[in-house]
Amino acid sequence: MEALVAAFAPIWVLTAVGWLAGRTGLLGAQAEAVLGRFVFHVSMPAALFTVVARTDLAGFANTSMLAFAAGTLAATALGLAASRRLFGRKPAEQVVGALAAGYVNSGNLGIPVAAQVLGDASFVAPVLLFQVLLVTPVMLAVLDARTGASAADRPGDRVRRLALLPVRNPVILGAGLGAVFSAAGWHLPGALAHAVDLLGGAAVPTALVTLGLSLHTPPGEAAERPGRAETAVAVLLKTLVQPLAALAFGALVLDLPRPQLLAVVLLSALPTAQNVYVYARLYGAAPALARSSVLVSTVLSMGTLSGIAWALGGR
């Protein structure tokens, strides 16, 4: 339990720093918007490029990833359906509901959790690739189409907009370039690689500070608050349904060995990534739902991750 607390502590500290900065007005009225754009357009692409470029793409073709993908598919599909059927969300907001239910915090939380519980952080690499190279482009493409296209657009315009998405969207561009470098075995020159590392290193702390800033509403402004039921559904899907679906598929269909099964289920139970809030904020699609899902699922996952490690024989 102490190891999990140590892994979660930076998340809470940096989020609290953001809240204090917002409450005191230290960074100004536009800080949340400016920092959010910095993460999305500059720092996060650099971080994704670095991670993917240094990861062997062969790790993507991992049998146990089928179980993780099954859990992700189940949670995101149910999250999408709940946003549409139960809560009447608009199409772009439905995408955020799906991400809140099934997009795990595999980077800044998955790596320390895997290292502490599994004894090997390399288990996280296929999950990162799956989310960065498959889930993120698909979801951002839908978000872009729903928020950027108008009813007057001709079919050709929409196809062209979708085709140019990797160039227009810095997150997809960064991940895509990283995949090219990984596949070709290329490396950036030393000084440039160090600069990209520094820039990418700012992504996680800045995103968490931005999340903290969003928790403070200036006097006179009405805060958008998702219904408790909607947050509860998203968090339930994220912390319980996704790992249970991965467990069922991994154990009953793939008959995974216990160590692989533990890794898949543990990583499936990670809380909603703060990236979901960054995407929701930039596209103006249900940012309050994303924010509350990140915070609540992070709190609850301390208990669920500990339970999984105990039940499936973690270290």
PDB file of C-alpha atoms in Angstrom:
ATOM      1  CA  MET A   1       0.000   0.000   0.000  1.00  0.00           C
ATOM      2  CA  GLU A   2       2.883   2.370   0.755  1.00  0.00           C
ATOM      3  CA  ALA A   3       4.192   1.870  -2.784  1.00  0.00           C
ATOM      4  CA  LEU A   4       0.822   2.858  -4.246  1.00  0.00           C
ATOM      5  CA  VAL A   5       0.626   5.923  -2.014  1.00  0.00           C
ATOM      6  CA  ALA A   6       4.079   6.950  -3.211  1.00  0.00           C
ATOM      7  CA  ALA A   7       2.955   6.546  -6.838  1.00  0.00           C
ATOM      8  CA  PHE A   8      -0.209   8.610  -6.314  1.00  0.00           C
ATOM      9  CA  ALA A   9       1.345  11.356  -4.190  1.00  0.00           C
ATOM     10  CA  PRO A  10       2.742  13.451  -7.085  1.00  0.00           C
ATOM     11  CA  ILE A  11      -0.692  13.508  -8.721  1.00  0.00           C
ATOM     12  CA  TRP A  12      -2.330  14.993  -5.652  1.00  0.00           C
ATOM     13  CA  VAL A  13       0.504  17.421  -4.903  1.00  0.00           C
ATOM     14  CA  LEU A  14       0.601  18.884  -8.414  1.00  0.00           C
ATOM     15  CA  THR A  15      -3.190  19.059  -8.640  1.00  0.00           C
ATOM     16  CA  ALA A  16      -3.228  20.888  -5.291  1.00  0.00           C
ATOM     17  CA  VAL A  17      -0.584  23.302  -6.588  1.00  0.00           C
ATOM     18  CA  GLY A  18      -2.837  24.086  -9.531  1.00  0.00           C
ATOM     19  CA  TRP A  19      -5.839  24.630  -7.265  1.00  0.00           C
ATOM     20  CA  LEU A  20      -3.884  26.985  -5.020  1.00  0.00           C
ATOM     21  CA  ALA A  21      -2.596  28.908  -8.022  1.00  0.00           C
ATOM     22  CA  GLY A  22      -6.153  29.268  -9.297  1.00  0.00           C
ATOM     23  CA  ARG A  23      -7.556  30.298  -5.947  1.00  0.00           C
ATOM     24  CA  THR A  24      -4.880  32.939  -5.385  1.00  0.00           C
ATOM     25  CA  GLY A  25      -4.922  34.174  -8.967  1.00  0.00           C
ATOM     26  CA  LEU A  26      -1.163  33.700  -9.109  1.00  0.00           C
ATOM     27  CA  LEU A  27      -1.065  32.788 -12.808  1.00  0.00           C
ATOM     28  CA  GLY A  28      -3.800  35.099 -14.053  1.00  0.00           C
ATOM     29  CA  ALA A  29      -7.322  34.575 -15.343  1.00  0.00           C
ATOM     30  CA  GLN A  30      -6.279  32.801 -18.568  1.00  0.00           C
ATOM     31  CA  ALA A  31      -3.822  30.371 -17.005  1.00  0.00           C
ATOM     32  CA  GLU A  32      -5.962  27.268 -17.426  1.00  0.00           C
ATOM     33  CA  ALA A  33      -6.601  27.936 -21.115  1.00  0.00           C
ATOM     34  CA  VAL A  34      -2.987  28.854 -21.880  1.00  0.00           C
ATOM     35  CA  LEU A  35      -1.476  25.894 -20.024  1.00  0.00           C
ATOM     36  CA  GLY A  36      -4.001  23.545 -21.600  1.00  0.00           C
ATOM     37  CA  ARG A  37      -3.007  24.707 -25.073  1.00  0.00           C
ATOM     38  CA  PHE A  38       0.677  24.392 -24.157  1.00  0.00           C
ATOM     39  CA  VAL A  39       0.198  20.765 -23.097  1.00  0.00           C
ATOM     40  CA  PHE A  40      -1.891  19.813 -26.131  1.00  0.00           C
ATOM     41  CA  HIS A  41       0.074  21.642 -28.829  1.00  0.00           C
ATOM     42  CA  VAL A  42       3.648  21.550 -27.529  1.00  0.00           C
ATOM     43  CA  SER A  43       4.566  19.400 -24.544  1.00  0.00           C
ATOM     44  CA  MET A  44       2.358  16.329 -24.977  1.00  0.00           C
ATOM     45  CA  PRO A  45       3.386  15.768 -28.628  1.00  0.00           C
ATOM     46  CA  ALA A  46       7.031  15.905 -27.554  1.00  0.00           C
ATOM     47  CA  ALA A  47       6.386  13.404 -24.750  1.00  0.00           C
ATOM     48  CA  LEU A  48       4.523  10.983 -27.029  1.00  0.00           C
ATOM     49  CA  PHE A  49       7.200  11.238 -29.702  1.00  0.00           C
ATOM     50  CA  THR A  50       9.896  10.383 -27.157  1.00  0.00           C
ATOM     51  CA  VAL A  51       8.015   7.439 -25.655  1.00  0.00           C
ATOM     52  CA  VAL A  52       6.986   5.860 -28.952  1.00  0.00           C
ATOM     53  CA  ALA A  53      10.327   6.473 -30.707  1.00  0.00           C
ATOM     54  CA  ARG A  54      12.144   4.604 -27.924  1.00  0.00           C
ATOM     55  CA  THR A  55       9.677   1.729 -27.714  1.00  0.00           C
ATOM     56  CA  ASP A  56       9.971  -1.419 -29.819  1.00  0.00           C
ATOM     57  CA  LEU A  57       6.774  -1.563 -31.887  1.00  0.00           C
ATOM     58  CA  ALA A  58       6.971  -5.361 -31.762  1.00  0.00           C
ATOM     59  CA  GLY A  59       5.663  -5.075 -28.187  1.00  0.00           C
ATOM     60  CA  PHE A  60       2.357  -3.983 -29.686  1.00  0.00           C
ATOM     61  CA  ALA A  61       1.828  -7.528 -30.996  1.00  0.00           C
ATOM     62  CA  ASN A  62       1.372  -9.080 -27.582  1.00  0.00           C
ATOM     63  CA  THR A  63      -1.214 -11.772 -26.885  1.00  0.00           C
ATOM     64  CA  SER A  64      -2.086 -10.317 -23.504  1.00  0.00           C
ATOM     65  CA  MET A  65      -2.915  -7.026 -25.219  1.00  0.00           C
ATOM     66  CA  LEU A  66      -6.003  -8.718 -26.636  1.00  0.00           C
ATOM     67  CA  ALA A  67      -7.356  -8.925 -23.100  1.00  0.00           C
ATOM     68  CA  PHE A  68      -6.506  -5.286 -22.418  1.00  0.00           C
ATOM     69  CA  ALA A  69      -8.140  -4.290 -25.713  1.00  0.00           C
ATOM     70  CA  ALA A  70     -11.251  -6.291 -24.808  1.00  0.00           C
ATOM     71  CA  GLY A  71     -11.552  -4.464 -21.490  1.00  0.00           C
ATOM     72  CA  THR A  72     -11.012  -1.104 -23.176  1.00  0.00           C
ATOM     73  CA  LEU A  73     -13.595  -1.875 -25.851  1.00  0.00           C
ATOM     74  CA  ALA A  74     -16.178  -2.945 -23.285  1.00  0.00           C
ATOM     75  CA  ALA A  75     -15.692   0.114 -21.069  1.00  0.00           C
ATOM     76  CA  THR A  76     -15.559   2.676 -23.883  1.00  0.00           C
ATOM     77  CA  ALA A  77     -18.561   1.179 -25.679  1.00  0.00           C
ATOM     78  CA  LEU A  78     -20.623   1.225 -22.491  1.00  0.00           C
ATOM     79  CA  GLY A  79     -19.400   4.747 -21.691  1.00  0.00           C
ATOM     80  CA  LEU A  80     -20.426   5.913 -25.153  1.00  0.00           C
ATOM     81  CA  ALA A  81     -23.830   4.263 -24.835  1.00  0.00           C
ATOM     82  CA  ALA A  82     -24.420   5.717 -21.364  1.00  0.00           C
ATOM     83  CA  SER A  83     -23.497   9.238 -22.507  1.00  0.00           C
ATOM     84  CA  ARG A  84     -25.887   8.953 -25.413  1.00  0.00           C
ATOM     85  CA  ARG A  85     -28.804   6.964 -24.017  1.00  0.00           C
ATOM     86  CA  LEU A  86     -28.832   7.826 -20.325  1.00  0.00           C
ATOM     87  CA  PHE A  87     -27.527  11.384 -20.250  1.00  0.00           C
ATOM     88  CA  GLY A  88     -28.384  12.767 -23.697  1.00  0.00           C
ATOM     89  CA  ARG A  89     -24.901  14.086 -24.427  1.00  0.00           C
ATOM     90  CA  LYS A  90     -23.945  15.596 -27.795  1.00  0.00           C
ATOM     91  CA  PRO A  91     -21.762  13.465 -30.115  1.00  0.00           C
ATOM     92  CA  ALA A  92     -18.451  15.105 -29.144  1.00  0.00           C
ATOM     93  CA  GLU A  93     -19.340  14.844 -25.457  1.00  0.00           C
ATOM     94  CA  GLN A  94     -20.141  11.164 -25.962  1.00  0.00           C
ATOM     95  CA  VAL A  95     -16.534  10.633 -27.038  1.00  0.00           C
ATOM     96  CA  VAL A  96     -15.338  12.221 -23.808  1.00  0.00           C
ATOM     97  CA  GLY A  97     -17.719   9.958 -21.876  1.00  0.00           C
ATOM     98  CA  ALA A  98     -16.180   6.956 -23.613  1.00  0.00           C
ATOM     99  CA  LEU A  99     -12.630   8.130 -22.873  1.00  0.00           C
ATOM    100  CA  ALA A 100     -13.493   8.816 -19.227  1.00  0.00           C
ATOM    101  CA  ALA A 101     -14.700   5.219 -18.945  1.00  0.00           C
ATOM    102  CA  GLY A 102     -11.858   3.457 -20.739  1.00  0.00           C
ATOM    103  CA  TYR A 103      -8.677   5.530 -21.206  1.00  0.00           C
ATOM    104  CA  VAL A 104      -6.177   4.575 -18.513  1.00  0.00           C
ATOM    105  CA  ASN A 105      -3.422   6.658 -16.931  1.00  0.00           C
ATOM    106  CA  SER A 106      -0.675   4.422 -18.293  1.00  0.00           C
ATOM    107  CA  GLY A 107       2.120   6.987 -18.299  1.00  0.00           C
ATOM    108  CA  ASN A 108       2.819   8.825 -15.082  1.00  0.00           C
ATOM    109  CA  LEU A 109       0.838   6.355 -12.931  1.00  0.00           C
ATOM    110  CA  GLY A 110       1.037   3.094 -14.879  1.00  0.00           C
ATOM    111  CA  ILE A 111       4.834   3.037 -14.909  1.00  0.00           C
ATOM    112  CA  PRO A 112       5.374   3.384 -11.122  1.00  0.00           C
ATOM    113  CA  VAL A 113       2.480   1.017 -10.322  1.00  0.00           C
ATOM    114  CA  ALA A 114       3.864  -1.644 -12.676  1.00  0.00           C
ATOM    115  CA  ALA A 115       7.356  -1.218 -11.270  1.00  0.00           C
ATOM    116  CA  GLN A 116       6.165  -1.496  -7.663  1.00  0.00           C
ATOM    117  CA  VAL A 117       3.548  -4.253  -8.014  1.00  0.00           C
ATOM    118  CA  LEU A 118       4.814  -6.270 -10.979  1.00  0.00           C
ATOM    119  CA  GLY A 119       8.520  -5.597 -10.527  1.00  0.00           C
ATOM    120  CA  ASP A 120       8.853  -4.670 -14.211  1.00  0.00           C
ATOM    121  CA  ALA A 121       7.691  -1.389 -15.784  1.00  0.00           C
ATOM    122  CA  SER A 122       8.094  -2.820 -19.312  1.00  0.00           C
ATOM    123  CA  PHE A 123       4.572  -4.272 -19.040  1.00  0.00           C
ATOM    124  CA  VAL A 124       3.310  -0.741 -19.623  1.00  0.00           C
ATOM    125  CA  ALA A 125       4.926  -0.312 -23.065  1.00  0.00           C
ATOM    126  CA  PRO A 126       2.304  -2.261 -25.086  1.00  0.00           C
ATOM    127  CA  VAL A 127      -0.494  -0.413 -23.281  1.00  0.00           C
ATOM    128  CA  LEU A 128       1.089   2.934 -24.114  1.00  0.00           C
ATOM    129  CA  LEU A 129       1.410   1.925 -27.761  1.00  0.00           C
ATOM    130  CA  PHE A 130      -2.171   0.685 -27.909  1.00  0.00           C
ATOM    131  CA  GLN A 131      -3.556   3.917 -26.498  1.00  0.00           C
ATOM    132  CA  VAL A 132      -1.233   6.306 -28.321  1.00  0.00           C
ATOM    133  CA  LEU A 133      -1.270   4.660 -31.756  1.00  0.00           C
ATOM    134  CA  LEU A 134      -4.840   3.350 -31.885  1.00  0.00           C
ATOM    135  CA  VAL A 135      -7.255   4.727 -29.285  1.00  0.00           C
ATOM    136  CA  THR A 136      -6.061   8.347 -29.277  1.00  0.00           C
ATOM    137  CA  PRO A 137      -6.108   8.906 -33.066  1.00  0.00           C
ATOM    138  CA  VAL A 138      -9.556   7.358 -33.430  1.00  0.00           C
ATOM    139  CA  MET A 139     -11.089   9.346 -30.578  1.00  0.00           C
ATOM    140  CA  LEU A 140      -9.436  12.622 -31.593  1.00  0.00           C
ATOM    141  CA  ALA A 141     -10.556  12.093 -35.185  1.00  0.00           C
ATOM    142  CA  VAL A 142     -14.160  11.788 -34.011  1.00  0.00           C
ATOM    143  CA  LEU A 143     -13.807  14.791 -31.705  1.00  0.00           C
ATOM    144  CA  ASP A 144     -12.316  16.840 -34.517  1.00  0.00           C
ATOM    145  CA  ALA A 145     -15.050  15.813 -36.947  1.00  0.00           C
ATOM    146  CA  ARG A 146     -17.836  16.559 -34.484  1.00  0.00           C
ATOM    147  CA  THR A 147     -16.505  19.918 -33.316  1.00  0.00           C
ATOM    148  CA  GLY A 148     -14.835  21.228 -36.472  1.00  0.00           C
ATOM    149  CA  ALA A 149     -17.147  20.232 -39.306  1.00  0.00           C
ATOM    150  CA  SER A 150     -20.365  22.065 -40.040  1.00  0.00           C
ATOM    151  CA  ALA A 151     -23.604  20.818 -41.519  1.00  0.00           C
ATOM    152  CA  ALA A 152     -22.837  22.830 -44.682  1.00  0.00           C
ATOM    153  CA  ASP A 153     -19.592  20.958 -45.367  1.00  0.00           C
ATOM    154  CA  ARG A 154     -19.595  18.853 -48.490  1.00  0.00           C
ATOM    155  CA  PRO A 155     -18.613  15.161 -48.216  1.00  0.00           C
ATOM    156  CA  GLY A 156     -15.306  15.945 -49.962  1.00  0.00           C
ATOM    157  CA  ASP A 157     -14.507  18.623 -47.392  1.00  0.00           C
ATOM    158  CA  ARG A 158     -15.088  16.207 -44.537  1.00  0.00           C
ATOM    159  CA  VAL A 159     -12.889  13.529 -46.135  1.00  0.00           C
ATOM    160  CA  ARG A 160     -10.113  16.080 -46.710  1.00  0.00           C
ATOM    161  CA  ARG A 161     -10.416  17.322 -43.135  1.00  0.00           C
ATOM    162  CA  LEU A 162     -10.079  13.783 -41.809  1.00  0.00           C
ATOM    163  CA  ALA A 163      -7.160  13.000 -44.114  1.00  0.00           C
ATOM    164  CA  LEU A 164      -5.263  16.068 -42.901  1.00  0.00           C
ATOM    165  CA  LEU A 165      -5.967  15.375 -39.233  1.00  0.00           C
ATOM    166  CA  PRO A 166      -2.524  13.827 -38.509  1.00  0.00           C
ATOM    167  CA  VAL A 167      -0.899  17.017 -39.785  1.00  0.00           C
ATOM    168  CA  ARG A 168      -3.284  19.388 -38.014  1.00  0.00           C
ATOM    169  CA  ASN A 169      -3.406  17.546 -34.691  1.00  0.00           C
ATOM    170  CA  PRO A 170      -0.077  17.807 -32.828  1.00  0.00           C
ATOM    171  CA  VAL A 171      -0.790  14.853 -30.511  1.00  0.00           C
ATOM    172  CA  ILE A 172      -1.359  12.459 -33.409  1.00  0.00           C
ATOM    173  CA  LEU A 173       1.568  13.976 -35.317  1.00  0.00           C
ATOM    174  CA  GLY A 174       3.950  13.484 -32.389  1.00  0.00           C
ATOM    175  CA  ALA A 175       2.912   9.858 -31.880  1.00  0.00           C
ATOM    176  CA  GLY A 176       3.037   9.153 -35.613  1.00  0.00           C
ATOM    177  CA  LEU A 177       6.532  10.575 -36.001  1.00  0.00           C
ATOM    178  CA  GLY A 178       7.626   8.537 -32.995  1.00  0.00           C
ATOM    179  CA  ALA A 179       6.310   5.376 -34.668  1.00  0.00           C
ATOM    180  CA  VAL A 180       8.235   6.218 -37.854  1.00  0.00           C
ATOM    181  CA  PHE A 181      11.470   6.762 -35.897  1.00  0.00           C
ATOM    182  CA  SER A 182      10.951   3.519 -33.960  1.00  0.00           C
ATOM    183  CA  ALA A 183      10.264   1.458 -37.077  1.00  0.00           C
ATOM    184  CA  ALA A 184      13.219   2.948 -38.966  1.00  0.00           C
ATOM    185  CA  GLY A 185      15.608   2.782 -36.025  1.00  0.00           C
ATOM    186  CA  TRP A 186      16.311   6.507 -36.253  1.00  0.00           C
ATOM    187  CA  HIS A 187      17.490   8.709 -33.403  1.00  0.00           C
ATOM    188  CA  LEU A 188      17.520  12.460 -32.939  1.00  0.00           C
ATOM    189  CA  PRO A 189      20.919  14.141 -32.526  1.00  0.00           C
ATOM    190  CA  GLY A 190      21.991  14.322 -28.888  1.00  0.00           C
ATOM    191  CA  ALA A 191      21.322  18.013 -28.232  1.00  0.00           C
ATOM    192  CA  LEU A 192      17.941  17.960 -30.015  1.00  0.00           C
ATOM    193  CA  ALA A 193      16.910  14.736 -28.246  1.00  0.00           C
ATOM    194  CA  HIS A 194      17.720  16.329 -24.890  1.00  0.00           C
ATOM    195  CA  ALA A 195      15.632  19.396 -25.775  1.00  0.00           C
ATOM    196  CA  VAL A 196      12.670  17.203 -26.780  1.00  0.00           C
ATOM    197  CA  ASP A 197      13.049  15.212 -23.541  1.00  0.00           C
ATOM    198  CA  LEU A 198      12.899  18.410 -21.491  1.00  0.00           C
ATOM    199  CA  LEU A 199       9.868  19.649 -23.388  1.00  0.00           C
ATOM    200  CA  GLY A 200       8.064  16.323 -23.068  1.00  0.00           C
ATOM    201  CA  GLY A 201       8.892  16.140 -19.387  1.00  0.00           C
ATOM    202  CA  ALA A 202       6.700  19.177 -18.813  1.00  0.00           C
ATOM    203  CA  ALA A 203       3.572  17.450 -20.156  1.00  0.00           C
ATOM    204  CA  VAL A 204       2.469  15.490 -17.090  1.00  0.00           C
ATOM    205  CA  PRO A 205       3.132  18.120 -14.390  1.00  0.00           C
ATOM    206  CA  THR A 206       1.615  20.889 -16.499  1.00  0.00           C
ATOM    207  CA  ALA A 207      -1.473  18.798 -17.251  1.00  0.00           C
ATOM    208  CA  LEU A 208      -1.927  18.099 -13.536  1.00  0.00           C
ATOM    209  CA  VAL A 209      -1.511  21.773 -12.628  1.00  0.00           C
ATOM    210  CA  THR A 210      -4.066  22.619 -15.332  1.00  0.00           C
ATOM    211  CA  LEU A 211      -6.421  20.058 -13.834  1.00  0.00           C
ATOM    212  CA  GLY A 212      -5.981  21.703 -10.440  1.00  0.00           C
ATOM    213  CA  LEU A 213      -6.645  25.149 -11.922  1.00  0.00           C
ATOM    214  CA  SER A 214      -9.943  23.867 -13.302  1.00  0.00           C
ATOM    215  CA  LEU A 215     -11.139  23.023  -9.783  1.00  0.00           C
ATOM    216  CA  HIS A 216     -11.315  26.696  -8.835  1.00  0.00           C
ATOM    217  CA  THR A 217     -14.153  28.779 -10.230  1.00  0.00           C
ATOM    218  CA  PRO A 218     -13.612  32.554 -10.050  1.00  0.00           C
ATOM    219  CA  PRO A 219     -16.320  34.512  -8.216  1.00  0.00           C
ATOM    220  CA  GLY A 220     -19.227  35.383 -10.475  1.00  0.00           C
ATOM    221  CA  GLU A 221     -18.661  32.477 -12.869  1.00  0.00           C
ATOM    222  CA  ALA A 222     -20.955  29.481 -12.908  1.00  0.00           C
ATOM    223  CA  ALA A 223     -19.146  26.173 -12.742  1.00  0.00           C
ATOM    224  CA  GLU A 224     -20.241  23.392 -15.058  1.00  0.00           C
ATOM    225  CA  ARG A 225     -20.907  20.352 -12.930  1.00  0.00           C
ATOM    226  CA  PRO A 226     -21.787  16.932 -14.316  1.00  0.00           C
ATOM    227  CA  GLY A 227     -24.509  15.018 -12.543  1.00  0.00           C
ATOM    228  CA  ARG A 228     -23.367  12.688  -9.811  1.00  0.00           C
ATOM    229  CA  ALA A 229     -24.996   9.793 -11.613  1.00  0.00           C
ATOM    230  CA  GLU A 230     -23.029  10.486 -14.794  1.00  0.00           C
ATOM    231  CA  THR A 231     -19.725  10.678 -12.947  1.00  0.00           C
ATOM    232  CA  ALA A 232     -20.599   7.539 -10.995  1.00  0.00           C
ATOM    233  CA  VAL A 233     -21.325   5.590 -14.178  1.00  0.00           C
ATOM    234  CA  ALA A 234     -18.066   6.677 -15.840  1.00  0.00           C
ATOM    235  CA  VAL A 235     -16.016   5.848 -12.746  1.00  0.00           C
ATOM    236  CA  LEU A 236     -17.765   2.504 -12.239  1.00  0.00           C
ATOM    237  CA  LEU A 237     -16.977   1.516 -15.820  1.00  0.00           C
ATOM    238  CA  LYS A 238     -13.375   2.644 -15.441  1.00  0.00           C
ATOM    239  CA  THR A 239     -12.484   1.129 -12.089  1.00  0.00           C
ATOM    240  CA  LEU A 240     -14.582  -2.051 -12.136  1.00  0.00           C
ATOM    241  CA  VAL A 241     -16.014  -2.983 -15.536  1.00  0.00           C
ATOM    242  CA  GLN A 242     -12.823  -2.470 -17.545  1.00  0.00           C
ATOM    243  CA  PRO A 243     -10.587  -4.649 -15.328  1.00  0.00           C
ATOM    244  CA  LEU A 244     -13.316  -7.281 -14.908  1.00  0.00           C
ATOM    245  CA  ALA A 245     -13.792  -7.508 -18.683  1.00  0.00           C
ATOM    246  CA  ALA A 246     -10.035  -7.835 -19.150  1.00  0.00           C
ATOM    247  CA  LEU A 247      -9.949 -10.526 -16.452  1.00  0.00           C
ATOM    248  CA  ALA A 248     -12.771 -12.506 -18.032  1.00  0.00           C
ATOM    249  CA  PHE A 249     -11.283 -12.363 -21.535  1.00  0.00           C
ATOM    250  CA  GLY A 250      -7.744 -13.050 -20.347  1.00  0.00           C
ATOM    251  CA  ALA A 251      -8.697 -15.978 -18.109  1.00  0.00           C
ATOM    252  CA  LEU A 252     -11.554 -17.608 -20.013  1.00  0.00           C
ATOM    253  CA  VAL A 253     -10.657 -16.937 -23.643  1.00  0.00           C
ATOM    254  CA  LEU A 254      -6.859 -16.587 -23.713  1.00  0.00           C
ATOM    255  CA  ASP A 255      -6.031 -18.665 -20.622  1.00  0.00           C
ATOM    256  CA  LEU A 256      -3.204 -16.283 -19.768  1.00  0.00           C
ATOM    257  CA  PRO A 257      -0.602 -17.304 -17.174  1.00  0.00           C
ATOM    258  CA  ARG A 258      -1.100 -15.704 -13.773  1.00  0.00           C
ATOM    259  CA  PRO A 259       1.711 -13.074 -14.143  1.00  0.00           C
ATOM    260  CA  GLN A 260       0.362 -11.855 -17.502  1.00  0.00           C
ATOM    261  CA  LEU A 261      -3.189 -11.876 -16.190  1.00  0.00           C
ATOM    262  CA  LEU A 262      -2.184  -9.792 -13.179  1.00  0.00           C
ATOM    263  CA  ALA A 263      -0.402  -7.270 -15.434  1.00  0.00           C
ATOM    264  CA  VAL A 264      -3.371  -6.912 -17.797  1.00  0.00           C
ATOM    265  CA  VAL A 265      -5.974  -6.556 -15.072  1.00  0.00           C
ATOM    266  CA  LEU A 266      -3.845  -4.197 -12.984  1.00  0.00           C
ATOM    267  CA  LEU A 267      -3.194  -1.863 -15.920  1.00  0.00           C
ATOM    268  CA  SER A 268      -6.859  -2.019 -16.955  1.00  0.00           C
ATOM    269  CA  ALA A 269      -7.803  -0.822 -13.468  1.00  0.00           C
ATOM    270  CA  LEU A 270      -5.675   2.327 -13.659  1.00  0.00           C
ATOM    271  CA  PRO A 271      -7.744   5.513 -13.280  1.00  0.00           C
ATOM    272  CA  THR A 272      -8.813   7.857 -16.072  1.00  0.00           C
ATOM    273  CA  ALA A 273      -5.826   9.687 -17.564  1.00  0.00           C
ATOM    274  CA  GLN A 274      -5.530  13.448 -17.120  1.00  0.00           C
ATOM    275  CA  ASN A 275      -5.054  13.600 -20.894  1.00  0.00           C
ATOM    276  CA  VAL A 276      -8.798  13.066 -21.196  1.00  0.00           C
ATOM    277  CA  TYR A 277      -9.378  16.375 -19.432  1.00  0.00           C
ATOM    278  CA  VAL A 278      -6.839  18.086 -21.718  1.00  0.00           C
ATOM    279  CA  TYR A 279      -8.665  16.796 -24.826  1.00  0.00           C
ATOM    280  CA  ALA A 280     -12.089  17.686 -23.441  1.00  0.00           C
ATOM    281  CA  ARG A 281     -10.914  21.172 -22.482  1.00  0.00           C
ATOM    282  CA  LEU A 282      -9.355  21.878 -25.886  1.00  0.00           C
ATOM    283  CA  TYR A 283     -12.395  20.674 -27.839  1.00  0.00           C
ATOM    284  CA  GLY A 284     -14.934  22.195 -25.438  1.00  0.00           C
ATOM    285  CA  ALA A 285     -16.650  18.837 -24.929  1.00  0.00           C
ATOM    286  CA  ALA A 286     -17.782  17.966 -21.380  1.00  0.00           C
ATOM    287  CA  PRO A 287     -14.599  19.098 -19.576  1.00  0.00           C
ATOM    288  CA  ALA A 288     -16.334  18.941 -16.177  1.00  0.00           C
ATOM    289  CA  LEU A 289     -17.205  15.278 -16.709  1.00  0.00           C
ATOM    290  CA  ALA A 290     -13.608  14.529 -17.686  1.00  0.00           C
ATOM    291  CA  ARG A 291     -12.263  16.421 -14.669  1.00  0.00           C
ATOM    292  CA  SER A 292     -14.512  14.701 -12.145  1.00  0.00           C
ATOM    293  CA  SER A 293     -13.852  11.277 -13.686  1.00  0.00           C
ATOM    294  CA  VAL A 294     -10.094  11.778 -13.401  1.00  0.00           C
ATOM    295  CA  LEU A 295     -10.284  12.886  -9.773  1.00  0.00           C
ATOM    296  CA  VAL A 296     -12.807  10.347  -8.478  1.00  0.00           C
ATOM    297  CA  SER A 297     -11.358   7.355 -10.346  1.00  0.00           C
ATOM    298  CA  THR A 298      -7.870   8.253  -9.095  1.00  0.00           C
ATOM    299  CA  VAL A 299      -9.081   8.227  -5.500  1.00  0.00           C
ATOM    300  CA  LEU A 300     -10.955   4.929  -5.853  1.00  0.00           C
ATOM    301  CA  SER A 301      -8.240   3.177  -7.843  1.00  0.00           C
ATOM    302  CA  MET A 302      -5.911   3.168  -4.848  1.00  0.00           C
ATOM    303  CA  GLY A 303      -8.271   0.633  -3.284  1.00  0.00           C
ATOM    304  CA  THR A 304      -9.034  -1.347  -6.445  1.00  0.00           C
ATOM    305  CA  LEU A 305      -5.383  -1.618  -7.474  1.00  0.00           C
ATOM    306  CA  SER A 306      -4.441  -2.867  -4.013  1.00  0.00           C
ATOM    307  CA  GLY A 307      -7.268  -5.403  -4.136  1.00  0.00           C
ATOM    308  CA  ILE A 308      -6.217  -6.696  -7.550  1.00  0.00           C
ATOM    309  CA  ALA A 309      -2.581  -7.014  -6.497  1.00  0.00           C
ATOM    310  CA  TRP A 310      -3.664  -9.024  -3.448  1.00  0.00           C
ATOM    311  CA  ALA A 311      -6.219 -11.231  -5.232  1.00  0.00           C
ATOM    312  CA  LEU A 312      -4.055 -12.119  -8.229  1.00  0.00           C
ATOM    313  CA  GLY A 313      -0.787 -12.488  -6.347  1.00  0.00           C
ATOM    314  CA  GLY A 314       1.168  -9.294  -6.839  1.00  0.00           C
ATOM    315  CA  ARG A 315       4.470  -8.788  -5.077  1.00  0.00           C
TER     316      ARG A 315
END
